[in-house]
């Protein structure tokens, strides 16, 4: 099969991420004797610097880790809604949706504490060792990818007139970052250098990491974040609002370890974060598959996967969230999915059809019901995580850009690492985008906006609830073969993440091994697609029933057959769907492999 790059193979270590500088920085840690977890932390902090339009330190991250010889665990770096972030408070402000930007959309920042826990509990390097790469790029500069400058230009007027602290960082001398010119963020470098100075006398390695967590939660970082949250800020509602984040919220939250949600399929076990994320959507899509699949890449195959995705996403809307118990066992049960499978017919469905696990009545919010009915197909462009495809009628139409309403989207990053000892990690950092909130002047980075994913309606699984996590789209994966961790993978892309990952996983699982390893690059490069037939997770939460967007490399006969079946097919650019990363380890030979997505021209795998 044609691939843009080889699947890398070696025995020492492999890294794949959405930016080459993060991949190489993580590899440098492996070369210096660090393990996969040290490398992941170093790469993650570099991603904050080099992809600031896609993630930041005050964002969030779910992390899946598979220690050599140990159990797969989820490390939840998704912060909760602050104590004052109630439905009543937002409705009292005249809002029916959480704004897509500004401090009202800020959850308790979760990413930093999660990375600190990973480093403390599973790493070997010091905090200074893993931060030095990010500090170097922030202080001395890096050549930014084109979309950093394009994003800044898209919000130039906002930065210059309202978010002036952002203009100071991202429009120095009135000029946006450009490829081929060094871009620096001295405020961010100063933040990490001050952090290291304050924890220097705390004791041994673990004590310094713990001290850094305290500085974030209650020291100078926390004080600056709270000051920013209390500043009246223009947001997507067209009004200035203050946020709800307080010192008590920051001091009272910590990242946590959890047992993953899992599903067994044909000798594989796929591990995901729980239903506070959309992770189980991938598991539900696997559970909906019939015993025999149509020919890979055929119209029958694509139709089957699209229709199964619609059913799983409908269940996501009705059942997933942190604000109530989720009947996940029932949603993944053979009995439930045998019935749901019968709903997949020869024609494309345009309905949102959540199921009734255990006889329970599904609950859709009023906004979803309106969008499904009266507003179906009528979309406003929003500020969520997009696909890479740029199509004018998609609610998530591309890398950060300005929509017809003047709003700008953020996206996400991904990072996978496997080391020579067999430790494996998959992480999907996001949030805290440069276009999400004003830069905190004292820190060099903004607050996040993850609360926009919760509903302003009481009694739903994903209702905005103080102390509860907003349901996130972030969904890294680890796959086991016969009970042994074999592969870590994931992608940016918001609602599209588990659509693209399903196609990738099935491509890997169904194909024979190539050159002694899994054909990761072939599976990444294969033509991909997505659908928008469900309410989007980001403001203003539109949908496009019956839609399918495919890459133009998709065979013409497949496109024609999908249209005959009633799918509203948009043919996008040839390399426009997905930004997958993956690493793998063959437990029999110890051979490591890695691959990265060529779409977007900035994701790279490295290793030896």
XYZ file of N, CA and C in Angstrom, residues 55-276:
666
model
N -3.163 24.223 22.202
C -3.167 23.790 23.613
C -2.349 24.755 24.445
N -2.477 24.630 25.772
C -1.732 25.484 26.680
C -1.673 24.887 28.073
N -0.829 25.433 28.948
C -0.662 24.871 30.293
C -1.932 24.888 31.133
N -2.859 25.835 30.881
C -4.095 25.906 31.660
C -5.239 25.166 30.976
N -4.904 24.318 30.020
C -5.911 23.486 29.378
C -6.117 22.191 30.141
N -6.326 21.101 29.393
C -6.613 19.829 30.015
C -5.960 18.707 29.215
N -5.854 17.534 29.835
C -5.294 16.382 29.126
C -5.746 15.083 29.775
N -6.353 14.186 29.018
C -6.483 12.806 29.478
C -5.245 12.027 29.025
N -4.692 11.222 29.927
C -3.485 10.448 29.646
C -3.792 8.972 29.909
N -3.462 8.113 28.965
C -3.503 6.673 29.179
C -2.083 6.173 29.280
N -1.798 5.389 30.315
C -0.455 4.878 30.500
C -0.490 3.374 30.730
N 0.479 2.695 30.144
C 0.605 1.243 30.278
C 2.016 0.948 30.739
N 2.253 0.908 32.060
C 3.602 0.598 32.557
C 3.993 -0.831 32.184
N 5.258 -1.039 31.878
C 5.726 -2.377 31.524
C 5.381 -3.359 32.644
N 4.631 -4.386 32.299
C 4.242 -5.391 33.277
C 3.128 -4.978 34.211
N 2.564 -3.765 34.021
C 1.513 -3.283 34.915
C 0.182 -3.139 34.217
N -0.776 -2.574 34.915
C -2.120 -2.388 34.398
C -2.251 -1.035 33.702
N -3.059 -0.992 32.661
C -3.362 0.273 31.991
C -4.175 1.147 32.937
N -3.795 2.404 33.001
C -4.497 3.352 33.859
C -4.832 4.609 33.067
N -5.861 5.321 33.520
C -6.204 6.642 33.006
C -5.762 7.672 34.033
N -5.047 8.680 33.592
C -4.712 9.814 34.446
C -5.533 10.994 33.944
N -6.504 11.403 34.749
C -7.451 12.429 34.326
C -6.920 13.815 34.637
N -6.597 14.553 33.582
C -6.208 15.948 33.704
C -7.296 16.878 33.216
N -8.546 16.467 33.375
C -9.688 17.317 33.039
C -10.217 17.956 34.305
N -10.060 19.273 34.439
C -10.547 19.959 35.616
C -12.058 20.062 35.653
N -12.580 20.357 36.821
C -14.024 20.403 37.054
C -14.550 21.829 36.906
N -15.861 21.940 36.901
C -16.496 23.257 36.929
C -16.265 23.898 38.296
N -15.896 25.186 38.334
C -15.715 25.863 39.622
C -16.989 25.837 40.475
N -16.817 26.128 41.764
C -17.942 26.088 42.694
C -19.065 27.039 42.342
N -18.746 28.132 41.654
C -19.770 29.100 41.283
C -20.350 28.899 39.906
N -19.925 27.852 39.209
C -20.361 27.637 37.825
C -21.616 26.773 37.786
N -22.722 27.359 38.146
C -24.001 26.652 38.158
C -24.847 27.070 36.964
N -25.797 26.232 36.606
C -26.744 26.572 35.544
C -27.465 27.870 35.883
N -27.876 28.005 37.140
C -28.634 29.191 37.551
C -27.814 30.469 37.360
N -26.529 30.417 37.676
C -25.686 31.600 37.529
C -25.616 32.037 36.069
N -25.415 31.099 35.161
C -25.280 31.449 33.751
C -26.622 31.890 33.164
N -27.696 31.211 33.558
C -29.011 31.640 33.094
C -29.351 33.027 33.618
N -28.898 33.334 34.819
C -29.119 34.659 35.379
C -28.418 35.755 34.609
N -27.421 35.384 33.839
C -26.721 36.329 32.974
C -27.369 36.426 31.601
N -28.475 35.712 31.421
C -29.185 35.742 30.150
C -28.622 34.801 29.103
N -27.871 33.795 29.514
C -27.218 32.886 28.582
C -27.991 31.573 28.471
N -28.051 31.023 27.261
C -28.617 29.682 27.095
C -27.557 28.661 26.693
N -26.361 29.134 26.354
C -25.197 28.284 26.139
C -24.005 28.917 26.850
N -23.081 28.091 27.334
C -21.838 28.628 27.884
C -21.065 29.274 26.740
N -20.559 30.498 26.905
C -19.809 31.130 25.814
C -18.633 30.279 25.366
N -18.267 30.437 24.115
C -17.162 29.660 23.574
C -15.802 30.223 23.913
N -15.745 31.473 24.397
C -14.492 32.083 24.820
C -14.734 32.809 26.139
N -13.647 33.270 26.751
C -13.763 34.083 27.951
C -13.770 33.284 29.239
N -13.649 33.982 30.382
C -13.485 33.301 31.676
C -14.708 32.529 32.149
N -15.915 32.858 31.649
C -17.081 32.053 32.032
C -16.966 30.613 31.547
N -16.159 30.391 30.513
C -15.999 29.046 29.956
C -14.840 28.286 30.591
N -14.148 28.890 31.558
C -12.947 28.276 32.125
C -13.278 27.290 33.228
N -12.886 26.038 33.024
C -12.901 25.039 34.092
C -11.633 25.212 34.933
N -11.547 24.482 36.032
C -10.301 24.448 36.787
C -9.227 23.854 35.876
N -8.116 24.556 35.640
C -7.083 24.020 34.742
C -6.573 22.661 35.224
N -6.455 21.708 34.300
C -6.114 20.350 34.714
C -4.815 19.794 34.190
N -4.297 20.345 33.083
C -3.166 19.708 32.409
C -1.904 19.684 33.275
N -1.555 20.803 33.867
C -0.290 20.888 34.597
C -0.211 19.841 35.699
N -1.253 19.725 36.498
C -1.201 18.789 37.618
C -1.119 17.347 37.133
N -1.796 17.036 36.028
C -1.728 15.679 35.493
C -0.305 15.340 35.059
N 0.357 16.278 34.374
C 1.731 16.007 33.951
C 2.660 15.883 35.146
N 2.414 16.661 36.190
C 3.242 16.542 37.387
C 3.054 15.182 38.058
N 1.823 14.701 38.135
C 1.589 13.382 38.733
C 2.258 12.284 37.910
N 2.160 12.391 36.590
C 2.796 11.390 35.740
C 4.311 11.376 35.977
N 4.904 12.566 36.053
C 6.343 12.658 36.275
C 6.722 12.113 37.648
N 5.968 12.493 38.674
C 6.282 12.061 40.037
C 6.164 10.548 40.204
N 5.078 9.986 39.706
C 4.764 8.586 39.996
C 5.400 7.592 39.031
N 5.695 8.035 37.806
C 6.161 7.082 36.800
C 7.458 7.506 36.116
N 7.854 8.758 36.253
C 9.070 9.222 35.613
C 10.295 9.009 36.476
N 11.432 9.403 35.934
C 12.708 9.295 36.644
C 13.481 10.608 36.632
N 13.164 11.500 35.719
C 13.898 12.747 35.558
C 13.395 13.816 36.523
N 14.228 14.845 36.719
C 13.822 15.976 37.550
C 12.905 16.899 36.755
N 12.218 17.765 37.480
C 11.351 18.739 36.833
C 12.162 19.649 35.917
N 13.330 20.058 36.354
C 14.181 20.928 35.526
C 14.601 20.223 34.241
N 14.865 18.916 34.336
C 15.280 18.155 33.149
C 14.200 18.135 32.071
N 12.938 18.012 32.479
C 11.887 17.892 31.470
C 11.378 19.244 30.988
N 11.562 20.297 31.802
C 11.093 21.623 31.400
C 12.092 22.389 30.545
N 13.336 21.947 30.495
C 14.364 22.764 29.839
C 14.115 22.943 28.345
N 13.475 21.980 27.709
C 13.220 22.103 26.274
C 12.173 23.181 26.006
N 11.081 23.159 26.768
C 10.043 24.180 26.611
C 10.577 25.559 26.963
N 11.361 25.644 28.027
C 11.942 26.936 28.416
C 12.834 27.465 27.309
N 13.623 26.591 26.713
C 14.519 27.019 25.645
C 13.777 27.572 24.446
N 12.727 26.871 24.008
C 11.966 27.351 22.849
C 11.195 28.625 23.169
N 10.683 28.752 24.406
C 9.951 29.970 24.768
C 10.893 31.163 24.906
N 12.069 30.933 25.478
C 12.994 32.032 25.739
C 13.793 32.428 24.498
N 14.291 31.444 23.775
C 15.185 31.734 22.651
C 14.485 31.681 21.304
N 13.281 31.138 21.266
C 12.481 31.178 20.059
C 12.438 29.876 19.291
N 11.412 29.758 18.470
C 11.247 28.651 17.543
C 10.611 29.218 16.287
N 10.799 28.525 15.172
C 10.177 28.948 13.916
C 8.758 28.399 13.881
N 7.735 29.243 14.000
C 6.363 28.733 14.157
C 5.795 28.173 12.857
N 4.887 27.229 13.002
C 4.153 26.746 11.838
C 3.204 27.848 11.370
N 2.794 27.770 10.132
C 2.013 28.842 9.515
C 0.721 29.135 10.267
N 0.085 28.108 10.818
C -1.219 28.312 11.433
C -1.164 29.075 12.754
N 0.007 29.176 13.383
C 0.102 30.035 14.562
C -0.166 31.483 14.153
N 0.556 31.939 13.131
C 0.353 33.305 12.660
C -1.013 33.527 12.062
N -1.522 32.520 11.330
C -2.849 32.656 10.738
C -3.914 32.809 11.808
N -3.762 32.066 12.899
C -4.713 32.182 14.000
C -4.643 33.565 14.644
N -3.437 34.033 14.886
C -3.281 35.356 15.491
C -3.869 36.433 14.586
N -3.604 36.348 13.297
C -4.168 37.324 12.371
C -5.695 37.300 12.386
N -6.273 36.120 12.577
C -7.732 36.014 12.560
C -8.383 36.701 13.750
N -7.634 36.857 14.841
C -8.183 37.529 16.023
C -7.434 38.825 16.325
N -6.762 39.347 15.322
C -5.950 40.554 15.508
C -6.770 41.694 16.104
N -7.937 41.975 15.548
C -8.736 43.095 16.029
C -9.134 42.912 17.486
N -9.529 41.685 17.848
C -9.882 41.399 19.235
C -8.684 41.627 20.146
N -7.528 41.134 19.753
C -6.332 41.294 20.577
C -5.970 42.770 20.737
N -6.049 43.530 19.648
C -5.603 44.916 19.692
C -6.581 45.826 20.424
N -7.853 45.461 20.450
C -8.856 46.337 21.061
C -9.323 45.901 22.434
N -9.327 44.573 22.706
C -9.891 44.081 23.962
C -8.937 43.187 24.744
N -8.294 42.247 24.066
C -7.400 41.314 24.747
C -5.954 41.781 24.553
N -5.627 42.924 25.114
C -4.339 43.549 24.822
C -3.159 42.762 25.397
N -3.371 42.006 26.459
C -2.281 41.183 26.989
C -1.895 40.094 25.988
N -2.849 39.641 25.192
C -2.550 38.664 24.145
C -1.762 39.322 23.015
N -2.116 40.569 22.703
C -1.386 41.290 21.659
C 0.082 41.466 22.043
N 0.346 41.686 23.332
C 1.732 41.870 23.770
C 2.582 40.638 23.490
N 1.988 39.453 23.608
C 2.742 38.220 23.368
C 2.745 37.854 21.894
N 1.580 37.927 21.248
C 1.434 37.346 19.914
C 1.454 38.367 18.775
N 1.499 39.656 19.117
C 1.638 40.694 18.086
C 2.747 41.664 18.482
N 3.949 41.152 18.743
C 5.039 42.080 19.114
C 5.362 43.003 17.943
N 5.328 44.293 18.226
C 5.544 45.258 17.157
C 4.440 45.261 16.124
N 3.272 44.719 16.496
C 2.134 44.660 15.588
C 2.206 43.562 14.557
N 3.159 42.649 14.700
C 3.384 41.619 13.682
C 3.110 40.235 14.245
N 2.304 39.453 13.553
C 1.994 38.093 13.980
C 3.176 37.171 13.716
N 3.278 36.044 14.436
C 4.357 35.081 14.185
C 4.333 34.580 12.742
N 5.508 34.353 12.178
C 5.615 33.903 10.801
C 6.653 32.798 10.681
N 6.420 31.819 9.796
C 7.439 30.789 9.555
C 8.735 31.436 9.086
N 9.841 30.852 9.496
C 11.133 31.373 9.077
C 11.659 32.497 9.943
N 10.850 32.926 10.922
C 11.282 33.947 11.863
C 11.115 33.396 13.270
N 12.068 33.619 14.139
C 11.979 33.109 15.497
C 10.874 33.828 16.265
N 10.051 33.049 16.917
C 9.001 33.610 17.769
C 9.287 33.196 19.205
N 9.185 34.162 20.108
C 9.493 33.918 21.522
C 8.286 34.226 22.394
N 8.230 33.571 23.542
C 7.244 33.892 24.569
C 8.001 34.043 25.887
N 8.665 35.171 26.082
C 9.509 35.342 27.278
C 8.721 35.261 28.577
N 7.448 35.647 28.562
C 6.646 35.567 29.789
C 6.457 34.122 30.218
N 6.220 33.238 29.262
C 6.066 31.816 29.591
C 7.385 31.238 30.091
N 8.484 31.568 29.430
C 9.783 31.089 29.897
C 10.049 31.566 31.322
N 9.707 32.813 31.607
C 9.920 33.362 32.951
C 9.074 32.640 33.984
N 7.859 32.240 33.602
C 6.992 31.506 34.529
C 7.625 30.193 34.944
N 8.127 29.425 33.968
C 8.711 28.122 34.316
C 10.039 28.297 35.055
N 10.794 29.322 34.727
C 12.051 29.552 35.440
C 11.781 29.962 36.890
N 10.768 30.796 37.082
C 10.416 31.173 38.464
C 9.903 29.966 39.239
N 9.116 29.140 38.585
C 8.620 27.921 39.226
C 9.786 27.061 39.708
N 10.770 26.859 38.846
C 11.924 26.039 39.225
C 12.710 26.680 40.364
N 12.832 27.998 40.348
C 13.538 28.684 41.430
C 12.814 28.509 42.763
N 11.477 28.604 42.736
C 10.712 28.518 43.987
C 10.728 27.127 44.594
N 10.912 26.090 43.762
C 10.890 24.724 44.303
C 12.291 24.177 44.525
N 13.308 24.992 44.232
C 14.690 24.512 44.241
C 15.104 23.960 45.601
N 14.637 24.558 46.679
C 15.058 24.110 48.003
C 14.088 23.165 48.675
N 13.173 22.591 47.911
C 12.109 21.785 48.517
C 12.559 20.400 48.955
N 13.734 19.939 48.473
C 14.184 18.611 48.862
C 14.529 17.773 47.647
N 14.178 16.490 47.699
C 14.532 15.584 46.614
C 13.611 15.782 45.410
N 13.807 14.938 44.395
C 13.056 15.059 43.142
C 11.554 15.096 43.372
N 11.040 14.130 44.111
C 9.596 14.063 44.333
C 9.093 15.274 45.108
N 9.861 15.741 46.072
C 9.450 16.896 46.867
C 9.377 18.147 46.001
N 10.285 18.267 45.041
C 10.254 19.438 44.157
C 9.032 19.403 43.243
N 8.689 18.219 42.773
C 7.481 18.103 41.942
C 6.247 18.448 42.763
N 6.196 17.969 43.995
C 5.072 18.295 44.870
C 5.010 19.792 45.151
N 6.163 20.398 45.337
C 6.191 21.843 45.571
C 5.696 22.601 44.346
N 6.036 22.105 43.157
C 5.546 22.745 41.932
C 4.035 22.653 41.844
N 3.478 21.527 42.243
C 2.013 21.388 42.253
C 1.388 22.422 43.190
N 2.030 22.667 44.311
C 1.502 23.642 45.262
C 1.620 25.067 44.737
N 2.716 25.355 44.042
C 2.857 26.688 43.444
C 1.734 26.916 42.431
N 1.422 25.889 41.652
C 0.337 26.010 40.672
C -1.008 26.206 41.364
N -1.244 25.466 42.420
C -2.565 25.478 43.067
C -2.773 26.670 43.986
N -1.700 27.139 44.628
C -1.911 28.188 45.627
C -0.829 29.257 45.643
N 0.157 29.166 44.774
C 1.223 30.154 44.731
C 1.006 31.225 43.682
N 2.098 31.711 43.111
C 1.992 32.845 42.199
C 1.195 32.503 40.940
N 1.253 31.255 40.502
C 0.470 30.882 39.322
C -1.020 30.975 39.621
N -1.439 30.377 40.725
C -2.851 30.410 41.101
C -3.351 31.839 41.278
N -2.554 32.670 41.918
C -2.969 34.057 42.147
C -3.193 34.784 40.829
N -2.310 34.569 39.870
C -2.456 35.234 38.570
C -3.658 34.697 37.798
N -3.908 33.389 37.852
C -5.056 32.810 37.159
C -6.370 33.358 37.711
N -6.465 33.475 39.029
C -7.697 33.988 39.646
C -7.894 35.464 39.300
N -6.823 36.250 39.324
C -6.952 37.658 38.932
C -7.494 37.771 37.507
N -6.977 36.931 36.615
C -7.436 36.982 35.236
C -8.900 36.583 35.126
N -9.299 35.548 35.854
C -10.691 35.081 35.794
C -11.667 36.147 36.268
N -11.206 37.035 37.126
C -12.088 38.063 37.678
C -12.098 39.350 36.856
N -11.314 39.399 35.786
C -11.320 40.575 34.917
C -12.486 40.486 33.939
N -13.304 41.522 33.794
C -14.366 41.501 32.785
C -13.763 41.325 31.394
N -14.251 40.336 30.666
C -13.636 39.968 29.390
C -14.695 39.778 28.318
N -14.465 40.343 27.147
C -15.355 40.142 26.023
C -15.318 38.675 25.590
N -16.520 38.084 25.377
C -16.580 36.693 24.945
C -17.546 36.554 23.770
N -17.835 35.334 23.375
C -18.654 35.102 22.184
C -20.106 35.537 22.342
N -20.534 35.831 23.557
C -21.886 36.349 23.746
C -22.005 37.796 23.294
N -20.863 38.451 23.051
C -20.854 39.864 22.698
C -20.833 40.777 23.902
N -20.744 40.188 25.088
C -20.718 40.957 26.331
C -19.423 40.676 27.091
N -19.129 41.548 28.053
C -18.003 41.315 28.955
C -18.505 40.596 30.197
N -17.827 39.525 30.547
C -18.196 38.763 31.740
C -16.952 38.461 32.571
N -17.161 38.302 33.859
C -16.121 37.758 34.733
C -16.392 36.274 34.908
N -15.360 35.523 35.244
C -15.489 34.087 35.410
C -15.869 33.706 36.826
N -15.869 32.402 37.073
C -16.258 31.873 38.385
C -15.101 31.217 39.114
N -13.934 31.117 38.480
C -12.788 30.430 39.080
C -12.269 31.202 40.288
N -12.062 30.481 41.402
C -11.564 31.092 42.637
C -10.316 30.376 43.130
N -9.681 30.976 44.124
C -8.508 30.346 44.738
C -8.875 29.014 45.364
N -10.064 28.929 45.949
C -10.495 27.672 46.565
C -10.666 26.579 45.510
N -11.153 26.938 44.331
C -11.308 25.956 43.259
C -9.947 25.373 42.866
N -8.951 26.244 42.707
C -7.622 25.783 42.321
C -6.972 24.951 43.419
N -7.125 25.394 44.649
C -6.481 24.690 45.759
C -7.103 23.322 46.027
N -8.369 23.175 45.662
C -9.094 21.961 46.033
C -9.116 20.858 45.002
N -8.463 21.068 43.854
C -8.545 20.062 42.787
C -7.197 19.417 42.520
N -7.209 18.113 42.241
C -6.016 17.380 41.833
C -6.378 16.428 40.711
N -5.432 16.138 39.847
C -5.603 15.088 38.845
C -5.753 13.743 39.558
N -6.397 12.790 38.893
C -6.708 11.506 39.526
C -6.422 10.350 38.575
N -6.137 9.190 39.166
C -5.997 7.954 38.410
C -7.325 7.208 38.397
N -7.622 6.563 37.271
C -8.860 5.821 37.135
C -8.623 4.535 36.351
N -9.558 3.619 36.489
C -9.560 2.414 35.671
C -10.140 2.743 34.299
N -9.528 2.289 33.214
C -10.065 2.627 31.893
C -11.355 1.885 31.581
N -12.143 2.470 30.708
C -13.243 1.738 30.085
C -12.640 0.870 28.984
N -13.107 -0.368 28.834
C -12.501 -1.283 27.865
C -13.570 -2.045 27.091
N -13.163 -2.533 25.921
C -14.008 -3.435 25.130
C -13.101 -4.416 24.393
N -13.497 -5.686 24.401
C -12.747 -6.742 23.723
C -13.332 -6.978 22.333
N -12.447 -6.971 21.342
C -12.876 -7.168 19.955
C -11.840 -7.982 19.210
N -12.199 -9.176 18.823
C -11.349 -10.034 17.980
C -9.926 -10.192 18.514
N -9.804 -10.440 19.803
C -8.492 -10.640 20.406
C -7.815 -9.373 20.867
N -8.387 -8.224 20.530
C -7.869 -6.937 20.977
C -8.697 -6.437 22.161
N -8.067 -5.677 23.035
C -8.776 -4.942 24.078
C -8.424 -3.466 23.911
N -9.430 -2.649 23.682
C -9.210 -1.208 23.508
C -9.546 -0.510 24.818
N -8.620 0.339 25.280
C -8.757 1.049 26.552
C -8.976 2.537 26.296
N -9.950 3.101 26.983
C -10.292 4.516 26.819
C -10.579 5.141 28.185
N -10.570 6.475 28.230
C -11.072 7.183 29.407
C -12.576 6.938 29.519
N -13.127 7.160 30.703
C -14.528 6.874 30.964
C -15.481 7.857 30.312
N -16.779 7.719 30.578
C -17.794 8.526 29.887
C -17.888 9.973 30.342
N -16.939 10.472 31.135
C -16.766 11.929 31.269
C -16.056 12.454 30.029
